[in-house]
CSV table of C-alpha atoms and ligand atoms in Angstrom, one decimal:
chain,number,residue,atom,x,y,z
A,1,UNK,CA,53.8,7.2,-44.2
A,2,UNK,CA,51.7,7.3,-40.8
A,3,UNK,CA,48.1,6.8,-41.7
A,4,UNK,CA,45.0,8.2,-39.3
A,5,UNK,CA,41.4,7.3,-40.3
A,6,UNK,CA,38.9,8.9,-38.4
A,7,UNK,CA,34.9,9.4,-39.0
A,8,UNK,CA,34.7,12.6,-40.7
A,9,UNK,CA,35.5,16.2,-41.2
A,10,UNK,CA,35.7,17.5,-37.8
A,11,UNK,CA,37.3,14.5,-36.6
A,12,UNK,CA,40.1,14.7,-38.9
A,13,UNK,CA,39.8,19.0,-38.1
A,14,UNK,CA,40.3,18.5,-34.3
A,15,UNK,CA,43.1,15.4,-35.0
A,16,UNK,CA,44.8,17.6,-37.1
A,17,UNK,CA,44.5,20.7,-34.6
A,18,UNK,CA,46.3,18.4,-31.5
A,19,UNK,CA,49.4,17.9,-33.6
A,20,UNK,CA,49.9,21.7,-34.6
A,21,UNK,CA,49.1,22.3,-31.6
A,22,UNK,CA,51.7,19.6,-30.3
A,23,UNK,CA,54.1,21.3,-32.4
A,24,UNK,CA,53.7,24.7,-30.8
A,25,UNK,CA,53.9,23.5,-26.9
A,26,UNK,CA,56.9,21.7,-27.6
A,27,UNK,CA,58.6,25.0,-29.5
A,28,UNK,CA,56.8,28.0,-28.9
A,29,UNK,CA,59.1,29.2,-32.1
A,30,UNK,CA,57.8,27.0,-34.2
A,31,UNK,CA,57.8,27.5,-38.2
A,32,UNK,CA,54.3,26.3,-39.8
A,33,UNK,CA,53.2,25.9,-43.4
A,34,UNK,CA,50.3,26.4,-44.2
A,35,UNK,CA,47.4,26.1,-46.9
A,36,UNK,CA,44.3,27.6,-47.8
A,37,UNK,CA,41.0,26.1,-49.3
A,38,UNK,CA,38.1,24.4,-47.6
A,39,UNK,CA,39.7,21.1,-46.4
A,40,UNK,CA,41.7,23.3,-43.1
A,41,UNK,CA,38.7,25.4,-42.3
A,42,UNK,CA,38.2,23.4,-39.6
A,43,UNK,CA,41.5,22.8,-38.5
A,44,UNK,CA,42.0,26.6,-38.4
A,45,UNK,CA,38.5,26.9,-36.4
A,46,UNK,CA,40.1,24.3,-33.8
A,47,UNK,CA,43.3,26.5,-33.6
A,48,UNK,CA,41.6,29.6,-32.7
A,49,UNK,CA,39.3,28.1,-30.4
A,50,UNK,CA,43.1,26.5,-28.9
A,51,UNK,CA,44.3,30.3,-27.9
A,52,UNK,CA,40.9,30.3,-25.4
A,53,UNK,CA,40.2,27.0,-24.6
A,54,UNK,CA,43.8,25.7,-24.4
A,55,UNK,CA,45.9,28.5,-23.9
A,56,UNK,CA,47.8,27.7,-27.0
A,57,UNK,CA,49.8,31.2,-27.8
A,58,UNK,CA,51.0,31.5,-31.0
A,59,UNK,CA,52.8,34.8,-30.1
A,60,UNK,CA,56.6,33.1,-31.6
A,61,UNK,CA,55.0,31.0,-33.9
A,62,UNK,CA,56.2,31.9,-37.7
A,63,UNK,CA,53.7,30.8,-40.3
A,64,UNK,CA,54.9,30.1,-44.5
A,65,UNK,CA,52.0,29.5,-46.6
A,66,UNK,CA,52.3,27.4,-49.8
A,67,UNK,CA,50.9,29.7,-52.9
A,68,UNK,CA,49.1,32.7,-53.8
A,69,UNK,CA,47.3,34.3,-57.1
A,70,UNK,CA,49.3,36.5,-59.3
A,71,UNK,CA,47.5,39.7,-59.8
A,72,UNK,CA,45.4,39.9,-56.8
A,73,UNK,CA,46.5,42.4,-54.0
A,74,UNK,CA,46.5,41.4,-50.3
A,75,UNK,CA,43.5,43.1,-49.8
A,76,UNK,CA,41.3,41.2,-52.7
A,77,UNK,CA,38.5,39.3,-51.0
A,78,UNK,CA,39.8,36.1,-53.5
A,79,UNK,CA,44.0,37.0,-52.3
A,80,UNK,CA,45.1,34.1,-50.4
A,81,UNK,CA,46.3,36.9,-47.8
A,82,UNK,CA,43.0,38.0,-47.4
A,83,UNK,CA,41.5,34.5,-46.3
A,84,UNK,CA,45.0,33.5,-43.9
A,85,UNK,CA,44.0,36.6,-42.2
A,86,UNK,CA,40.2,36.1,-42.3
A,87,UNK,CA,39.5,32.7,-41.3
A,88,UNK,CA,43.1,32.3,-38.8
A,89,UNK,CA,45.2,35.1,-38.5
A,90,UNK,CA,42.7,37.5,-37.2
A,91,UNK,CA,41.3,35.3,-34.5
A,92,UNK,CA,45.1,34.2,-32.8
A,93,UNK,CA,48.0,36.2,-30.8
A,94,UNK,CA,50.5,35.7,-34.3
A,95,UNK,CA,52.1,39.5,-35.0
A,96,UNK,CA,51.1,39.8,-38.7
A,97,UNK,CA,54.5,40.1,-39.7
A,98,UNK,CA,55.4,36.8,-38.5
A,99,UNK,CA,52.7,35.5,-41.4
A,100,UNK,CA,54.5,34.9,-45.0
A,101,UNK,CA,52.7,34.6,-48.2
A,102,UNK,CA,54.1,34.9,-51.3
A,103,UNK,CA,53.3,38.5,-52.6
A,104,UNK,CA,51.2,38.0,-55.8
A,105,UNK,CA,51.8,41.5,-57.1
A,106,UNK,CA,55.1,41.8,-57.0
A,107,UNK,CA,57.0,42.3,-60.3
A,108,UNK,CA,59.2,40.4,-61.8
A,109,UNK,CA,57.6,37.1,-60.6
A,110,UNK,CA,60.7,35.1,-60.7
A,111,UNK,CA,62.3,37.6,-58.7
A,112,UNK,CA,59.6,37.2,-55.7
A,113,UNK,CA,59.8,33.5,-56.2
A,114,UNK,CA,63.4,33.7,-55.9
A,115,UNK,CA,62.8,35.9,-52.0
A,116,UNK,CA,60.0,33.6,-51.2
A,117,UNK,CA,62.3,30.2,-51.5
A,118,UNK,CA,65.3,32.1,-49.3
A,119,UNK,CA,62.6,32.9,-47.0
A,120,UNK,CA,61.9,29.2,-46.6
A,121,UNK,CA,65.5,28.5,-46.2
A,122,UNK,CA,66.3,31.5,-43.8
A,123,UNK,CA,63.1,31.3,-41.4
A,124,UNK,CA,62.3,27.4,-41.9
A,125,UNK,CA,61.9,24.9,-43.4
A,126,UNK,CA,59.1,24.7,-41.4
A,127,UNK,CA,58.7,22.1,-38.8
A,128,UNK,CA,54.8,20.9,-39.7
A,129,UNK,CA,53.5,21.7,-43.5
A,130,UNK,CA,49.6,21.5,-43.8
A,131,UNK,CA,48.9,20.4,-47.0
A,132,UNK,CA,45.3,19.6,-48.9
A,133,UNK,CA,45.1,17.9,-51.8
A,134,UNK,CA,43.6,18.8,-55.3
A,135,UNK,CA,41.5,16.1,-56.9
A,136,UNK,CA,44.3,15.4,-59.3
A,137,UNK,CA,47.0,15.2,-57.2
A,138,UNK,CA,48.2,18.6,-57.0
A,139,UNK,CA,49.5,20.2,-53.6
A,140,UNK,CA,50.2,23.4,-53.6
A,141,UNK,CA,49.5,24.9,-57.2
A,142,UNK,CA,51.7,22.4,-58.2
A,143,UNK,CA,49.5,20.5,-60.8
A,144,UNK,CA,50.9,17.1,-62.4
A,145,UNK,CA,53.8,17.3,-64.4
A,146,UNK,CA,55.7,19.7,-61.8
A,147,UNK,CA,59.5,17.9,-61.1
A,148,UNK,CA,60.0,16.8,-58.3
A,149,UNK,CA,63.0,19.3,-58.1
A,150,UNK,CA,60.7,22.5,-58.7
A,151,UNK,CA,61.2,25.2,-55.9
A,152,UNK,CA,59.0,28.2,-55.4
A,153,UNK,CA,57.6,29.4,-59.0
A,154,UNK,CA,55.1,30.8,-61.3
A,155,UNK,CA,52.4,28.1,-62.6
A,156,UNK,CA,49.2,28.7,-65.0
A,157,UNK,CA,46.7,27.3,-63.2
A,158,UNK,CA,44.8,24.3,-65.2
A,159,UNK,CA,41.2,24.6,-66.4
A,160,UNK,CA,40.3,22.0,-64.0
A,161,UNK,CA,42.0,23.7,-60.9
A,162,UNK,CA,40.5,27.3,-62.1
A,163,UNK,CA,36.9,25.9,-62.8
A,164,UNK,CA,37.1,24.2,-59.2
A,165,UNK,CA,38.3,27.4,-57.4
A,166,UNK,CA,35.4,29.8,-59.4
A,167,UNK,CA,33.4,28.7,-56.9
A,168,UNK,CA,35.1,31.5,-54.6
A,169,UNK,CA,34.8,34.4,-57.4
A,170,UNK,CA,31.6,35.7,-59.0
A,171,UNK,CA,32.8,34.7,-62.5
A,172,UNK,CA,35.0,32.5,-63.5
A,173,UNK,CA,36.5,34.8,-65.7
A,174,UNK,CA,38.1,36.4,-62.9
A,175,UNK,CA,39.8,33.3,-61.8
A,176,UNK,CA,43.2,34.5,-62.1
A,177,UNK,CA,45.3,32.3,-64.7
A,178,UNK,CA,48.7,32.3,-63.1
A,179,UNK,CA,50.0,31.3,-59.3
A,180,UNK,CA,52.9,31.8,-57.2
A,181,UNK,CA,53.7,28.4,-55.5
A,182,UNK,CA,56.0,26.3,-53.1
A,183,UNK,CA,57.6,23.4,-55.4
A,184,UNK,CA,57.7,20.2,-55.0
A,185,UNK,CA,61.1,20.3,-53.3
A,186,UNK,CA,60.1,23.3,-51.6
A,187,UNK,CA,57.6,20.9,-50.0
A,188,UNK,CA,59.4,18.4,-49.1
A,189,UNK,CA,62.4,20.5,-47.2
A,190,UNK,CA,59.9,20.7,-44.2
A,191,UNK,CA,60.7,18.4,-41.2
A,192,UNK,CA,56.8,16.9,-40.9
A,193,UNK,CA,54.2,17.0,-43.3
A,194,UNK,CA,50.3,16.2,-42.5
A,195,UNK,CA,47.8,15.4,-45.3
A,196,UNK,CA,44.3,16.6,-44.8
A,197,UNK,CA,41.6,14.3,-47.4
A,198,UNK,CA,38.0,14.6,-46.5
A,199,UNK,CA,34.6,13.9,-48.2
A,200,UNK,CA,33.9,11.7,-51.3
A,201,UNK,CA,35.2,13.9,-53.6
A,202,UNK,CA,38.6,13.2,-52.3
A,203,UNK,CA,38.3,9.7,-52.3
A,204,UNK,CA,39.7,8.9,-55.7
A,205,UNK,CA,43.0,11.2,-55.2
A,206,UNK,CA,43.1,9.1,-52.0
A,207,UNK,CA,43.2,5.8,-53.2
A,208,UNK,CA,45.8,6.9,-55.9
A,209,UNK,CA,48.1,8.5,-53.3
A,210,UNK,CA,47.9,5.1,-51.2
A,211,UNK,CA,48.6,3.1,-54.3
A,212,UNK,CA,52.4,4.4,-53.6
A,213,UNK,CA,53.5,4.3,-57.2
A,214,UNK,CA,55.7,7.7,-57.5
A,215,UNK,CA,55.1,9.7,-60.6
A,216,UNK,CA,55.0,13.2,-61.9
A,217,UNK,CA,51.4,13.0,-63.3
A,218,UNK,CA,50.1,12.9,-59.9
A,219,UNK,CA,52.4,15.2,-57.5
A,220,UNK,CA,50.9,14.1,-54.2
A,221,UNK,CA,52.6,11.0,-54.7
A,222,UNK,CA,56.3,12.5,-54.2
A,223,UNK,CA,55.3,12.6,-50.8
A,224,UNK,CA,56.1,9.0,-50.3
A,225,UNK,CA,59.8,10.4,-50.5
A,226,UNK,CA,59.8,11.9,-47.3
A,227,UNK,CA,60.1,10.1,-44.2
A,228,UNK,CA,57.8,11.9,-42.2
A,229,UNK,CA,54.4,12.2,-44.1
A,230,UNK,CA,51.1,11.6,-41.7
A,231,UNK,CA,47.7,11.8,-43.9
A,232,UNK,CA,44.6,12.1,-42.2
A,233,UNK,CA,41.6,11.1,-44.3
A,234,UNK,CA,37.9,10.4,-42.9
A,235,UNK,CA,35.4,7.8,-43.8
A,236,UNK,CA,34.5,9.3,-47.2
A,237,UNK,CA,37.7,10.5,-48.8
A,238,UNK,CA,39.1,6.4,-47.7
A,239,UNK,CA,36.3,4.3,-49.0
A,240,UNK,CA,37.5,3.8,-52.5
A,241,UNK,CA,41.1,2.7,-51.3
A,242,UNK,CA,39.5,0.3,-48.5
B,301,F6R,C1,45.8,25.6,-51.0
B,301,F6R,C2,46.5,24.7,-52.0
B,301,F6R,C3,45.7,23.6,-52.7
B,301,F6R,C4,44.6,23.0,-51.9
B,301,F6R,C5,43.9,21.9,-52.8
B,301,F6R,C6,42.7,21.3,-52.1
B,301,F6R,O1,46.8,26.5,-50.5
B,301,F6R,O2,47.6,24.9,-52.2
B,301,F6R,O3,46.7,22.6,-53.1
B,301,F6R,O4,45.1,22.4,-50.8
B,301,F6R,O5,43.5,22.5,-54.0
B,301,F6R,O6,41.7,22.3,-52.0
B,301,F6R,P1,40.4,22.0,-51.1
B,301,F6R,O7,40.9,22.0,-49.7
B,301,F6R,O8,39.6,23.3,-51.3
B,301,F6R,O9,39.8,20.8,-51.5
């Protein structure tokens, strides 16, 4: 595991946006995962301001994101698909349809979990996988207890990852209860994967995840099986593990 401490938030932002945007200039046909949440706002700010300031075209770029709510069409202002496409998508030269999400109204669930993990195998697995991390370990929707062998599936969302995420609805009864998500291995098929920890908040989850002690009670920590795993984490997020 590569580690990079820098200052703080925008730091690790513009860091992380020079090795996506590495990634792209060295295959303009590169395969991305992404996430959503506050910690890659301002990567994703970096990247757009990349297609003007650095001519970074993301025209053959394909982009897999890791989860989205059950129940909520594209169009909901809380659907995953709705913020991709309002705070990246929008802003960059990427076609739409090169933009994968898993569809969170599609019935049966298993059955659009099943498409969305062939998707990963037929179009990736993607070359760089942006992944946050939840306060208790979780990446992806995939809260402790998830196998490491887990592919894409249907969680219910814990209280505590539902309570934290109200803060994006106007009640926290609308929260939905169930996700689609990437699995562990799902994860871990991609060729690089990049870490993104910032603020005090974070800095308990960080220390735990550099302990290096594997285990299902905190997901993050399967990361340590795969050989290509840089974490980026500012001032705040390190200074319990220091
Ligand atoms: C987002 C995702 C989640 C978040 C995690 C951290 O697609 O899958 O695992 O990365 O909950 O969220 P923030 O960045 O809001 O602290």
């Amino acid at each position: 595991m590569k580690l990079i401490r820098v200052e703080n938030y925008e730091e690790m932002s513009s860091s992380a946006a020079q090795l996506v945007e590495q990634q792209i200039l060295n295959n303009s046909h590169s395969v991305l995962g992404l996430a959503t949440g506050s910690t890659p706002l301002g990567l994703y700010e970096q990247l757009i301001r990349g297609v003007s300031e650095r001519n970074i075209s993301w025209q053959h770029v394909q982009t897999l994101n890791l989860d989205e709510y059950c129940g909520l069409a594209e169009d909901h202002p809380n659907s995953y698909r709705h913020f991709m496409n309002a705070k990246l998508f929008r802003h960059i030269d990427i076609p739409l349809e090169n933009t994968h999400i898993p569809n969170g109204k599609a019935l049966p669930v298993e059955v659009e979990c099943r498409r969305y993990e062939a998707l990963i195998d037929e179009i990736g697995p993607p070359h760089l996988q942006i992944l946050g991390m939840g306060t208790n370990g979780h990446i992806g929707f995939n809260e402790p207890g998830t196998p490491e062998t887990s592919l894409t599936h249907c969680v219910q969302l814990e209280t505590s990852t539902r309570n934290s995420n109200a803060r994006f609805f106007s009640d926290r009864d609308e929260v939905p209860t169930h996700a689609i998500t990437m699995g562990i291995q799902s994860i871990l098929k991609s060729e690089r994967i990049l870490v993104l920890a910032s603020g005090k908040k974070k800095a308990q989850a960080v220390k735990h995840f550099l302990d290096g002690r594997v285990s299902k009670d905190f997901p993050a920590s399967f990361l340590w099986n795969h050989n290509h795993v840089t974490l980026i984490v500012d001032q705040d997020a390190y200074s319990l593990a220091a």
